mmCIF file with all atom_site columns, C-alpha atoms in Angstrom:
data_model
loop_
_atom_site.group_PDB
_atom_site.id
_atom_site.type_symbol
_atom_site.label_atom_id
_atom_site.label_alt_id
_atom_site.label_comp_id
_atom_site.label_asym_id
_atom_site.label_entity_id
_atom_site.label_seq_id
_atom_site.pdbx_PDB_ins_code
_atom_site.Cartn_x
_atom_site.Cartn_y
_atom_site.Cartn_z
_atom_site.occupancy
_atom_site.B_iso_or_equiv
_atom_site.pdbx_formal_charge
_atom_site.auth_seq_id
_atom_site.auth_comp_id
_atom_site.auth_asym_id
_atom_site.auth_atom_id
_atom_site.pdbx_PDB_model_num
ATOM 1   C CA . MET A 1 1   ? -17.823 -67.336  -11.475 1.00 0.00 ? 1291 MET A CA 1
ATOM 2   C CA . GLN A 1 2   ? -20.637 -68.144  -14.041 1.00 0.00 ? 1292 GLN A CA 1
ATOM 3   C CA . LYS A 1 3   ? -19.636 -65.019  -16.017 1.00 0.00 ? 1293 LYS A CA 1
ATOM 4   C CA . LYS A 1 4   ? -15.934 -66.137  -16.136 1.00 0.00 ? 1294 LYS A CA 1
ATOM 5   C CA . LYS A 1 5   ? -17.008 -69.595  -17.320 1.00 0.00 ? 1295 LYS A CA 1
ATOM 6   C CA . ALA A 1 6   ? -19.227 -68.010  -19.981 1.00 0.00 ? 1296 ALA A CA 1
ATOM 7   C CA . LEU A 1 7   ? -16.421 -65.740  -21.102 1.00 0.00 ? 1297 LEU A CA 1
ATOM 8   C CA . ASP A 1 8   ? -13.953 -68.701  -21.283 1.00 0.00 ? 1298 ASP A CA 1
ATOM 9   C CA . VAL A 1 9   ? -16.387 -70.640  -23.433 1.00 0.00 ? 1299 VAL A CA 1
ATOM 10  C CA . LYS A 1 10  ? -16.947 -67.617  -25.771 1.00 0.00 ? 1300 LYS A CA 1
ATOM 11  C CA . VAL A 1 11  ? -13.152 -67.141  -26.101 1.00 0.00 ? 1301 VAL A CA 1
ATOM 12  C CA . TYR A 1 12  ? -12.691 -70.854  -26.846 1.00 0.00 ? 1302 TYR A CA 1
ATOM 13  C CA . PHE A 1 13  ? -15.285 -70.890  -29.638 1.00 0.00 ? 1303 PHE A CA 1
ATOM 14  C CA . GLU A 1 14  ? -13.946 -67.609  -31.102 1.00 0.00 ? 1304 GLU A CA 1
ATOM 15  C CA . SER A 1 15  ? -10.388 -69.054  -31.237 1.00 0.00 ? 1305 SER A CA 1
ATOM 16  C CA . LEU A 1 16  ? -11.750 -72.265  -32.747 1.00 0.00 ? 1306 LEU A CA 1
ATOM 17  C CA . THR A 1 17  ? -13.494 -70.312  -35.485 1.00 0.00 ? 1307 THR A CA 1
ATOM 18  C CA . ILE A 1 18  ? -10.292 -68.279  -36.280 1.00 0.00 ? 1308 ILE A CA 1
ATOM 19  C CA . LYS A 1 19  ? -8.319  -71.432  -36.341 1.00 0.00 ? 1309 LYS A CA 1
ATOM 20  C CA . LYS A 1 20  ? -10.732 -73.097  -38.783 1.00 0.00 ? 1310 LYS A CA 1
ATOM 21  C CA . GLN A 1 21  ? -10.620 -69.966  -41.015 1.00 0.00 ? 1311 GLN A CA 1
ATOM 22  C CA . LEU A 1 22  ? -6.730  -69.959  -41.044 1.00 0.00 ? 1312 LEU A CA 1
ATOM 23  C CA . GLN A 1 23  ? -6.826  -73.667  -41.925 1.00 0.00 ? 1313 GLN A CA 1
ATOM 24  C CA . ARG A 1 24  ? -9.185  -73.059  -44.814 1.00 0.00 ? 1314 ARG A CA 1
ATOM 25  C CA . ARG A 1 25  ? -6.900  -70.222  -46.075 1.00 0.00 ? 1315 ARG A CA 1
ATOM 26  C CA . ASP A 1 26  ? -3.841  -72.545  -45.979 1.00 0.00 ? 1316 ASP A CA 1
ATOM 27  C CA . MET A 1 27  ? -5.586  -75.120  -48.140 1.00 0.00 ? 1317 MET A CA 1
ATOM 28  C CA . SER A 1 28  ? -4.402  -75.376  -51.738 1.00 0.00 ? 1318 SER A CA 1
ATOM 29  C CA . TYR A 1 29  ? -6.675  -75.308  -54.770 1.00 0.00 ? 1319 TYR A CA 1
ATOM 30  C CA . PHE A 1 30  ? -7.245  -78.629  -56.586 1.00 0.00 ? 1320 PHE A CA 1
ATOM 31  C CA . PRO A 1 31  ? -6.252  -78.337  -60.262 1.00 0.00 ? 1321 PRO A CA 1
ATOM 32  C CA . ALA A 1 32  ? -9.105  -79.680  -62.427 1.00 0.00 ? 1322 ALA A CA 1
ATOM 33  C CA . TYR A 1 33  ? -10.389 -79.123  -65.971 1.00 0.00 ? 1323 TYR A CA 1
ATOM 34  C CA . MET A 1 34  ? -14.113 -78.552  -66.113 1.00 0.00 ? 1324 MET A CA 1
ATOM 35  C CA . LYS A 1 35  ? -16.391 -79.531  -69.014 1.00 0.00 ? 1325 LYS A CA 1
ATOM 36  C CA . MET A 1 36  ? -18.095 -76.248  -69.939 1.00 0.00 ? 1326 MET A CA 1
ATOM 37  C CA . ASP A 1 37  ? -20.529 -76.932  -72.709 1.00 0.00 ? 1327 ASP A CA 1
ATOM 38  C CA . ASP A 1 38  ? -23.410 -77.632  -70.350 1.00 0.00 ? 1328 ASP A CA 1
ATOM 39  C CA . LYS A 1 39  ? -22.665 -74.810  -67.872 1.00 0.00 ? 1329 LYS A CA 1
ATOM 40  C CA . ASN A 1 40  ? -24.404 -71.482  -67.869 1.00 0.00 ? 1330 ASN A CA 1
ATOM 41  C CA . ILE A 1 41  ? -22.309 -68.574  -66.561 1.00 0.00 ? 1331 ILE A CA 1
ATOM 42  C CA . ILE A 1 42  ? -23.175 -65.075  -65.481 1.00 0.00 ? 1332 ILE A CA 1
ATOM 43  C CA . ILE A 1 43  ? -20.668 -62.241  -65.066 1.00 0.00 ? 1333 ILE A CA 1
ATOM 44  C CA . ILE A 1 44  ? -21.741 -59.531  -62.675 1.00 0.00 ? 1334 ILE A CA 1
ATOM 45  C CA . GLY A 1 45  ? -20.122 -56.282  -63.829 1.00 0.00 ? 1335 GLY A CA 1
ATOM 46  C CA . ALA A 1 46  ? -19.056 -55.047  -67.271 1.00 0.00 ? 1336 ALA A CA 1
ATOM 47  C CA . GLY A 1 47  ? -15.897 -52.972  -66.766 1.00 0.00 ? 1337 GLY A CA 1
ATOM 48  C CA . ASN A 1 48  ? -12.265 -53.707  -67.423 1.00 0.00 ? 1338 ASN A CA 1
ATOM 49  C CA . ILE A 1 49  ? -12.048 -56.617  -64.986 1.00 0.00 ? 1339 ILE A CA 1
ATOM 50  C CA . ALA A 1 50  ? -15.208 -58.179  -66.441 1.00 0.00 ? 1340 ALA A CA 1
ATOM 51  C CA . TYR A 1 51  ? -13.812 -57.755  -69.944 1.00 0.00 ? 1341 TYR A CA 1
ATOM 52  C CA . GLU A 1 52  ? -10.632 -59.689  -68.983 1.00 0.00 ? 1342 GLU A CA 1
ATOM 53  C CA . LYS A 1 53  ? -12.676 -62.506  -67.452 1.00 0.00 ? 1343 LYS A CA 1
ATOM 54  C CA . LEU A 1 54  ? -15.033 -62.548  -70.441 1.00 0.00 ? 1344 LEU A CA 1
ATOM 55  C CA . THR A 1 55  ? -12.301 -62.889  -73.087 1.00 0.00 ? 1345 THR A CA 1
ATOM 56  C CA . ARG A 1 56  ? -10.704 -65.765  -71.120 1.00 0.00 ? 1346 ARG A CA 1
ATOM 57  C CA . LEU A 1 57  ? -14.022 -67.588  -70.639 1.00 0.00 ? 1347 LEU A CA 1
ATOM 58  C CA . LEU A 1 58  ? -14.765 -67.233  -74.440 1.00 0.00 ? 1348 LEU A CA 1
ATOM 59  C CA . ASP A 1 59  ? -11.766 -69.557  -75.097 1.00 0.00 ? 1349 ASP A CA 1
ATOM 60  C CA . PHE A 1 60  ? -13.887 -72.330  -73.592 1.00 0.00 ? 1350 PHE A CA 1
ATOM 61  C CA . THR A 1 61  ? -17.655 -71.518  -73.815 1.00 0.00 ? 1351 THR A CA 1
ATOM 62  C CA . PRO A 1 62  ? -20.104 -69.119  -75.349 1.00 0.00 ? 1352 PRO A CA 1
ATOM 63  C CA . ASN A 1 63  ? -22.766 -69.759  -72.682 1.00 0.00 ? 1353 ASN A CA 1
ATOM 64  C CA . ILE A 1 64  ? -22.209 -66.392  -70.978 1.00 0.00 ? 1354 ILE A CA 1
ATOM 65  C CA . THR A 1 65  ? -24.590 -63.685  -69.694 1.00 0.00 ? 1355 THR A CA 1
ATOM 66  C CA . ILE A 1 66  ? -23.399 -60.336  -68.568 1.00 0.00 ? 1356 ILE A CA 1
ATOM 67  C CA . LEU A 1 67  ? -25.354 -58.245  -65.976 1.00 0.00 ? 1357 LEU A CA 1
ATOM 68  C CA . SER A 1 68  ? -24.477 -54.768  -65.094 1.00 0.00 ? 1358 SER A CA 1
ATOM 69  C CA . GLU A 1 69  ? -25.984 -51.319  -64.789 1.00 0.00 ? 1359 GLU A CA 1
ATOM 70  C CA . HIS A 1 70  ? -23.177 -49.880  -66.758 1.00 0.00 ? 1360 HIS A CA 1
ATOM 71  C CA . ILE A 1 71  ? -21.650 -51.647  -69.854 1.00 0.00 ? 1361 ILE A CA 1
ATOM 72  C CA . SER A 1 72  ? -18.217 -50.715  -71.081 1.00 0.00 ? 1362 SER A CA 1
ATOM 73  C CA . LYS A 1 73  ? -17.708 -50.294  -74.905 1.00 0.00 ? 1363 LYS A CA 1
ATOM 74  C CA . GLN A 1 74  ? -15.296 -53.262  -74.846 1.00 0.00 ? 1364 GLN A CA 1
ATOM 75  C CA . VAL A 1 75  ? -17.759 -55.639  -73.201 1.00 0.00 ? 1365 VAL A CA 1
ATOM 76  C CA . GLU A 1 76  ? -20.583 -54.373  -75.442 1.00 0.00 ? 1366 GLU A CA 1
ATOM 77  C CA . GLU A 1 77  ? -18.610 -54.922  -78.615 1.00 0.00 ? 1367 GLU A CA 1
ATOM 78  C CA . VAL A 1 78  ? -17.434 -58.409  -77.706 1.00 0.00 ? 1368 VAL A CA 1
ATOM 79  C CA . SER A 1 79  ? -20.976 -59.292  -76.570 1.00 0.00 ? 1369 SER A CA 1
ATOM 80  C CA . LYS A 1 80  ? -22.372 -58.128  -79.930 1.00 0.00 ? 1370 LYS A CA 1
ATOM 81  C CA . ASN A 1 81  ? -19.754 -59.995  -81.993 1.00 0.00 ? 1371 ASN A CA 1
ATOM 82  C CA . ARG A 1 82  ? -20.204 -63.254  -80.047 1.00 0.00 ? 1372 ARG A CA 1
ATOM 83  C CA . ASP A 1 83  ? -24.006 -62.919  -79.728 1.00 0.00 ? 1373 ASP A CA 1
ATOM 84  C CA . LEU A 1 84  ? -23.895 -62.909  -75.849 1.00 0.00 ? 1374 LEU A CA 1
ATOM 85  C CA . LYS A 1 85  ? -26.790 -61.853  -73.660 1.00 0.00 ? 1375 LYS A CA 1
ATOM 86  C CA . LEU A 1 86  ? -26.460 -58.416  -71.953 1.00 0.00 ? 1376 LEU A CA 1
ATOM 87  C CA . ILE A 1 87  ? -28.711 -57.468  -69.065 1.00 0.00 ? 1377 ILE A CA 1
ATOM 88  C CA . LYS A 1 88  ? -28.460 -53.762  -68.299 1.00 0.00 ? 1378 LYS A CA 1
ATOM 89  C CA . LYS A 1 89  ? -29.686 -53.431  -64.672 1.00 0.00 ? 1379 LYS A CA 1
ATOM 90  C CA . ARG A 1 90  ? -28.374 -53.276  -61.118 1.00 0.00 ? 1380 ARG A CA 1
ATOM 91  C CA . TYR A 1 91  ? -27.877 -56.727  -59.458 1.00 0.00 ? 1381 TYR A CA 1
ATOM 92  C CA . LYS A 1 92  ? -30.579 -57.944  -57.137 1.00 0.00 ? 1382 LYS A CA 1
ATOM 93  C CA . GLU A 1 93  ? -30.957 -61.219  -55.237 1.00 0.00 ? 1383 GLU A CA 1
ATOM 94  C CA . GLY A 1 94  ? -32.269 -64.072  -57.395 1.00 0.00 ? 1384 GLY A CA 1
ATOM 95  C CA . ASP A 1 95  ? -30.521 -62.882  -60.564 1.00 0.00 ? 1385 ASP A CA 1
ATOM 96  C CA . ILE A 1 96  ? -28.136 -65.838  -60.427 1.00 0.00 ? 1386 ILE A CA 1
ATOM 97  C CA . ASP A 1 97  ? -30.805 -68.476  -59.957 1.00 0.00 ? 1387 ASP A CA 1
ATOM 98  C CA . SER A 1 98  ? -30.643 -70.091  -63.362 1.00 0.00 ? 1388 SER A CA 1
ATOM 99  C CA . PHE A 1 99  ? -26.780 -70.207  -63.578 1.00 0.00 ? 1389 PHE A CA 1
ATOM 100 C CA . ASP A 1 100 ? -24.187 -72.874  -62.749 1.00 0.00 ? 1390 ASP A CA 1
ATOM 101 C CA . ILE A 1 101 ? -21.371 -70.340  -62.302 1.00 0.00 ? 1391 ILE A CA 1
ATOM 102 C CA . VAL A 1 102 ? -21.205 -66.657  -61.245 1.00 0.00 ? 1392 VAL A CA 1
ATOM 103 C CA . ILE A 1 103 ? -18.229 -64.397  -61.778 1.00 0.00 ? 1393 ILE A CA 1
ATOM 104 C CA . VAL A 1 104 ? -18.400 -61.321  -59.550 1.00 0.00 ? 1394 VAL A CA 1
ATOM 105 C CA . ALA A 1 105 ? -16.297 -58.782  -61.545 1.00 0.00 ? 1395 ALA A CA 1
ATOM 106 C CA . VAL A 1 106 ? -16.789 -55.683  -59.380 1.00 0.00 ? 1396 VAL A CA 1
ATOM 107 C CA . ASP A 1 107 ? -14.601 -54.007  -56.763 1.00 0.00 ? 1397 ASP A CA 1
ATOM 108 C CA . ASP A 1 108 ? -17.443 -53.631  -54.247 1.00 0.00 ? 1398 ASP A CA 1
ATOM 109 C CA . ILE A 1 109 ? -16.417 -56.069  -51.522 1.00 0.00 ? 1399 ILE A CA 1
ATOM 110 C CA . GLY A 1 110 ? -19.775 -55.813  -49.847 1.00 0.00 ? 1400 GLY A CA 1
ATOM 111 C CA . LEU A 1 111 ? -21.508 -56.915  -53.010 1.00 0.00 ? 1401 LEU A CA 1
ATOM 112 C CA . GLN A 1 112 ? -18.965 -59.682  -53.542 1.00 0.00 ? 1402 GLN A CA 1
ATOM 113 C CA . LYS A 1 113 ? -19.681 -60.991  -50.034 1.00 0.00 ? 1403 LYS A CA 1
ATOM 114 C CA . LYS A 1 114 ? -23.485 -60.785  -50.619 1.00 0.00 ? 1404 LYS A CA 1
ATOM 115 C CA . ILE A 1 115 ? -23.395 -62.592  -53.975 1.00 0.00 ? 1405 ILE A CA 1
ATOM 116 C CA . TYR A 1 116 ? -21.050 -65.268  -52.734 1.00 0.00 ? 1406 TYR A CA 1
ATOM 117 C CA . SER A 1 117 ? -23.190 -66.012  -49.694 1.00 0.00 ? 1407 SER A CA 1
ATOM 118 C CA . GLU A 1 118 ? -26.208 -66.439  -52.042 1.00 0.00 ? 1408 GLU A CA 1
ATOM 119 C CA . ALA A 1 119 ? -24.327 -68.567  -54.385 1.00 0.00 ? 1409 ALA A CA 1
ATOM 120 C CA . LYS A 1 120 ? -23.270 -70.901  -51.497 1.00 0.00 ? 1410 LYS A CA 1
ATOM 121 C CA . GLN A 1 121 ? -26.821 -71.277  -50.360 1.00 0.00 ? 1411 GLN A CA 1
ATOM 122 C CA . LYS A 1 122 ? -27.950 -72.093  -53.930 1.00 0.00 ? 1412 LYS A CA 1
ATOM 123 C CA . HIS A 1 123 ? -24.977 -74.400  -54.674 1.00 0.00 ? 1413 HIS A CA 1
ATOM 124 C CA . ILE A 1 124 ? -23.694 -72.167  -57.463 1.00 0.00 ? 1414 ILE A CA 1
ATOM 125 C CA . LEU A 1 125 ? -19.916 -71.945  -58.040 1.00 0.00 ? 1415 LEU A CA 1
ATOM 126 C CA . CYS A 1 126 ? -18.671 -68.426  -57.449 1.00 0.00 ? 1416 CYS A CA 1
ATOM 127 C CA . ASN A 1 127 ? -15.460 -66.480  -58.349 1.00 0.00 ? 1417 ASN A CA 1
ATOM 128 C CA . SER A 1 128 ? -15.005 -62.940  -56.883 1.00 0.00 ? 1418 SER A CA 1
ATOM 129 C CA . VAL A 1 129 ? -12.095 -60.994  -58.506 1.00 0.00 ? 1419 VAL A CA 1
ATOM 130 C CA . ASP A 1 130 ? -9.178  -60.290  -56.124 1.00 0.00 ? 1420 ASP A CA 1
ATOM 131 C CA . SER A 1 131 ? -11.050 -61.753  -53.166 1.00 0.00 ? 1421 SER A CA 1
ATOM 132 C CA . VAL A 1 132 ? -10.034 -65.418  -52.526 1.00 0.00 ? 1422 VAL A CA 1
ATOM 133 C CA . GLU A 1 133 ? -12.147 -65.533  -49.484 1.00 0.00 ? 1423 GLU A CA 1
ATOM 134 C CA . TYR A 1 134 ? -15.233 -65.146  -51.703 1.00 0.00 ? 1424 TYR A CA 1
ATOM 135 C CA . CYS A 1 135 ? -14.133 -67.706  -54.272 1.00 0.00 ? 1425 CYS A CA 1
ATOM 136 C CA . ASP A 1 136 ? -14.990 -71.446  -54.776 1.00 0.00 ? 1426 ASP A CA 1
ATOM 137 C CA . PHE A 1 137 ? -12.348 -71.493  -57.544 1.00 0.00 ? 1427 PHE A CA 1
ATOM 138 C CA . ILE A 1 138 ? -9.758  -69.125  -59.062 1.00 0.00 ? 1428 ILE A CA 1
ATOM 139 C CA . PHE A 1 139 ? -8.707  -68.329  -62.603 1.00 0.00 ? 1429 PHE A CA 1
ATOM 140 C CA . PRO A 1 140 ? -5.225  -69.657  -63.404 1.00 0.00 ? 1430 PRO A CA 1
ATOM 141 C CA . SER A 1 141 ? -2.795  -68.088  -65.871 1.00 0.00 ? 1431 SER A CA 1
ATOM 142 C CA . TYR A 1 142 ? -2.932  -70.488  -68.827 1.00 0.00 ? 1432 TYR A CA 1
ATOM 143 C CA . ILE A 1 143 ? -1.677  -71.405  -72.332 1.00 0.00 ? 1433 ILE A CA 1
ATOM 144 C CA . LYS A 1 144 ? -4.129  -72.736  -74.910 1.00 0.00 ? 1434 LYS A CA 1
ATOM 145 C CA . ARG A 1 145 ? -2.993  -74.093  -78.239 1.00 0.00 ? 1435 ARG A CA 1
ATOM 146 C CA . GLY A 1 146 ? -5.671  -76.273  -79.733 1.00 0.00 ? 1436 GLY A CA 1
ATOM 147 C CA . ASP A 1 147 ? -6.209  -79.237  -77.418 1.00 0.00 ? 1437 ASP A CA 1
ATOM 148 C CA . LEU A 1 148 ? -3.165  -78.333  -75.386 1.00 0.00 ? 1438 LEU A CA 1
ATOM 149 C CA . ILE A 1 149 ? -3.955  -76.418  -72.153 1.00 0.00 ? 1439 ILE A CA 1
ATOM 150 C CA . ILE A 1 150 ? -1.327  -75.673  -69.552 1.00 0.00 ? 1440 ILE A CA 1
ATOM 151 C CA . SER A 1 151 ? -2.458  -73.737  -66.475 1.00 0.00 ? 1441 SER A CA 1
ATOM 152 C CA . VAL A 1 152 ? -0.267  -72.046  -63.862 1.00 0.00 ? 1442 VAL A CA 1
ATOM 153 C CA . SER A 1 153 ? -1.402  -70.919  -60.431 1.00 0.00 ? 1443 SER A CA 1
ATOM 154 C CA . THR A 1 154 ? 0.033   -69.722  -57.203 1.00 0.00 ? 1444 THR A CA 1
ATOM 155 C CA . SER A 1 155 ? -3.271  -70.312  -55.351 1.00 0.00 ? 1445 SER A CA 1
ATOM 156 C CA . GLY A 1 156 ? -3.947  -66.592  -55.408 1.00 0.00 ? 1446 GLY A CA 1
ATOM 157 C CA . ALA A 1 157 ? -0.756  -65.758  -53.607 1.00 0.00 ? 1447 ALA A CA 1
ATOM 158 C CA . SER A 1 158 ? 0.881   -63.868  -56.557 1.00 0.00 ? 1448 SER A CA 1
ATOM 159 C CA . PRO A 1 159 ? -0.952  -63.583  -59.906 1.00 0.00 ? 1449 PRO A CA 1
ATOM 160 C CA . SER A 1 160 ? 2.133   -61.772  -61.238 1.00 0.00 ? 1450 SER A CA 1
ATOM 161 C CA . VAL A 1 161 ? 4.340   -64.862  -60.566 1.00 0.00 ? 1451 VAL A CA 1
ATOM 162 C CA . ALA A 1 162 ? 1.818   -67.035  -62.325 1.00 0.00 ? 1452 ALA A CA 1
ATOM 163 C CA . LYS A 1 163 ? 1.661   -64.719  -65.330 1.00 0.00 ? 1453 LYS A CA 1
ATOM 164 C CA . TYR A 1 164 ? 5.441   -64.431  -65.886 1.00 0.00 ? 1454 TYR A CA 1
ATOM 165 C CA . LEU A 1 165 ? 5.962   -68.207  -65.199 1.00 0.00 ? 1455 LEU A CA 1
ATOM 166 C CA . ARG A 1 166 ? 3.277   -68.961  -67.833 1.00 0.00 ? 1456 ARG A CA 1
ATOM 167 C CA . ARG A 1 167 ? 5.286   -66.732  -70.350 1.00 0.00 ? 1457 ARG A CA 1
ATOM 168 C CA . TYR A 1 168 ? 8.477   -68.556  -69.447 1.00 0.00 ? 1458 TYR A CA 1
ATOM 169 C CA . ILE A 1 169 ? 6.805   -71.954  -70.067 1.00 0.00 ? 1459 ILE A CA 1
ATOM 170 C CA . GLU A 1 170 ? 5.231   -70.763  -73.318 1.00 0.00 ? 1460 GLU A CA 1
ATOM 171 C CA . LYS A 1 171 ? 8.638   -70.004  -74.808 1.00 0.00 ? 1461 LYS A CA 1
ATOM 172 C CA . ALA A 1 172 ? 9.650   -73.613  -74.363 1.00 0.00 ? 1462 ALA A CA 1
ATOM 173 C CA . ILE A 1 173 ? 6.622   -75.010  -76.262 1.00 0.00 ? 1463 ILE A CA 1
ATOM 174 C CA . PRO A 1 174 ? 7.633   -76.147  -79.825 1.00 0.00 ? 1464 PRO A CA 1
ATOM 175 C CA . ASN A 1 175 ? 5.884   -74.179  -82.582 1.00 0.00 ? 1465 ASN A CA 1
ATOM 176 C CA . ASP A 1 176 ? 4.442   -77.327  -84.193 1.00 0.00 ? 1466 ASP A CA 1
ATOM 177 C CA . MET A 1 177 ? 3.034   -78.777  -80.821 1.00 0.00 ? 1467 MET A CA 1
ATOM 178 C CA . ASP A 1 178 ? -0.585  -78.338  -81.914 1.00 0.00 ? 1468 ASP A CA 1
ATOM 179 C CA . LYS A 1 179 ? -0.042  -80.108  -85.268 1.00 0.00 ? 1469 LYS A CA 1
ATOM 180 C CA . PHE A 1 180 ? 1.730   -82.996  -83.398 1.00 0.00 ? 1470 PHE A CA 1
ATOM 181 C CA . ILE A 1 181 ? -1.049  -83.420  -80.813 1.00 0.00 ? 1471 ILE A CA 1
ATOM 182 C CA . LYS A 1 182 ? -3.610  -83.540  -83.662 1.00 0.00 ? 1472 LYS A CA 1
ATOM 183 C CA . LYS A 1 183 ? -1.582  -86.351  -85.244 1.00 0.00 ? 1473 LYS A CA 1
ATOM 184 C CA . MET A 1 184 ? -1.347  -88.213  -81.936 1.00 0.00 ? 1474 MET A CA 1
ATOM 185 C CA . LYS A 1 185 ? -5.107  -87.789  -81.467 1.00 0.00 ? 1475 LYS A CA 1
ATOM 186 C CA . GLN A 1 186 ? -5.866  -89.423  -84.825 1.00 0.00 ? 1476 GLN A CA 1
ATOM 187 C CA . LEU A 1 187 ? -3.460  -92.313  -84.225 1.00 0.00 ? 1477 LEU A CA 1
ATOM 188 C CA . ARG A 1 188 ? -4.952  -92.882  -80.818 1.00 0.00 ? 1478 ARG A CA 1
ATOM 189 C CA . LYS A 1 189 ? -8.400  -93.181  -82.280 1.00 0.00 ? 1479 LYS A CA 1
ATOM 190 C CA . SER A 1 190 ? -7.360  -95.373  -85.180 1.00 0.00 ? 1480 SER A CA 1
ATOM 191 C CA . MET A 1 191 ? -5.366  -97.918  -83.183 1.00 0.00 ? 1481 MET A CA 1
ATOM 192 C CA . PRO A 1 192 ? -6.884  -100.684 -81.133 1.00 0.00 ? 1482 PRO A CA 1
ATOM 193 C CA . LYS A 1 193 ? -6.466  -100.271 -77.331 1.00 0.00 ? 1483 LYS A CA 1
ATOM 194 C CA . GLY A 1 194 ? -3.754  -102.145 -75.504 1.00 0.00 ? 1484 GLY A CA 1
ATOM 195 C CA . ARG A 1 195 ? -0.115  -102.315 -74.524 1.00 0.00 ? 1485 ARG A CA 1
ATOM 196 C CA . LEU A 1 196 ? 1.179   -102.123 -78.188 1.00 0.00 ? 1486 LEU A CA 1
ATOM 197 C CA . ARG A 1 197 ? -0.775  -98.849  -78.831 1.00 0.00 ? 1487 ARG A CA 1
ATOM 198 C CA . MET A 1 198 ? 0.560   -97.380  -75.562 1.00 0.00 ? 1488 MET A CA 1
ATOM 199 C CA . LYS A 1 199 ? 4.101   -98.282  -76.283 1.00 0.00 ? 1489 LYS A CA 1
ATOM 200 C CA . PHE A 1 200 ? 3.933   -97.082  -79.887 1.00 0.00 ? 1490 PHE A CA 1
ATOM 201 C CA . LEU A 1 201 ? 2.511   -93.738  -78.966 1.00 0.00 ? 1491 LEU A CA 1
ATOM 202 C CA . ASP A 1 202 ? 4.839   -93.338  -76.061 1.00 0.00 ? 1492 ASP A CA 1
ATOM 203 C CA . GLU A 1 203 ? 7.826   -93.799  -78.364 1.00 0.00 ? 1493 GLU A CA 1
ATOM 204 C CA . MET A 1 204 ? 6.524   -91.249  -80.831 1.00 0.00 ? 1494 MET A CA 1
ATOM 205 C CA . VAL A 1 205 ? 6.251   -88.661  -78.143 1.00 0.00 ? 1495 VAL A CA 1
ATOM 206 C CA . LYS A 1 206 ? 9.730   -89.511  -76.788 1.00 0.00 ? 1496 LYS A CA 1
ATOM 207 C CA . ARG A 1 207 ? 11.158  -89.178  -80.247 1.00 0.00 ? 1497 ARG A CA 1
ATOM 208 C CA . TYR A 1 208 ? 9.341   -85.940  -80.893 1.00 0.00 ? 1498 TYR A CA 1
ATOM 209 C CA . PHE A 1 209 ? 10.848  -84.192  -77.802 1.00 0.00 ? 1499 PHE A CA 1
ATOM 210 C CA . LYS A 1 210 ? 14.351  -85.824  -78.329 1.00 0.00 ? 1500 LYS A CA 1
ATOM 211 C CA . ASP A 1 211 ? 14.455  -84.397  -81.861 1.00 0.00 ? 1501 ASP A CA 1
ATOM 212 C CA . ARG A 1 212 ? 13.499  -80.922  -80.681 1.00 0.00 ? 1502 ARG A CA 1
ATOM 213 C CA . SER A 1 213 ? 15.937  -80.893  -77.785 1.00 0.00 ? 1503 SER A CA 1
ATOM 214 C CA . LYS A 1 214 ? 18.735  -81.253  -80.383 1.00 0.00 ? 1504 LYS A CA 1
ATOM 215 C CA . SER A 1 215 ? 17.727  -78.207  -82.302 1.00 0.00 ? 1505 SER A CA 1
#
């Protein structure tokens, strides 16, 4: 009788754990833009995947260190041109200690899990490529034109959909959008705050899009 009760309790807690895991998987990612100038980033790995993540991160910050036993020519060349720190060694526990964000750009699932667990303990944000279960955040597909940033994500469900949707949106952006945003930025700084400024700027934007919808 006691064995049956113990078994029932075990099954209950196991089902509860599975339920919580499924609930976490169903949760969406919150879209947010992070200030990067005070964040130190380390990329574990230096192959093709690491190169892709590196080139995207360099759009926003130069504070990047790459750690890997083997460094690809692409990663080495970009690191040299952008004066990034390269550490040629195998990863070991503690290597992420002085960083705010870690990108695990390797296809070793065991290593991804190990680094993610370490990062969680040390309150370091972690992204593991192609493993959403070992990610605190994911990389969206994005468009960047000066101050304009548009990001597209399927919460990891289909990166291909995000990529092609991003291309679809990109075609709809006017060619002079960056120039217009710079103009709006200057006007916003030069005019006093208040309802008049808000109305004036809003009318300018409305007219900008109306004019381009005619062409």
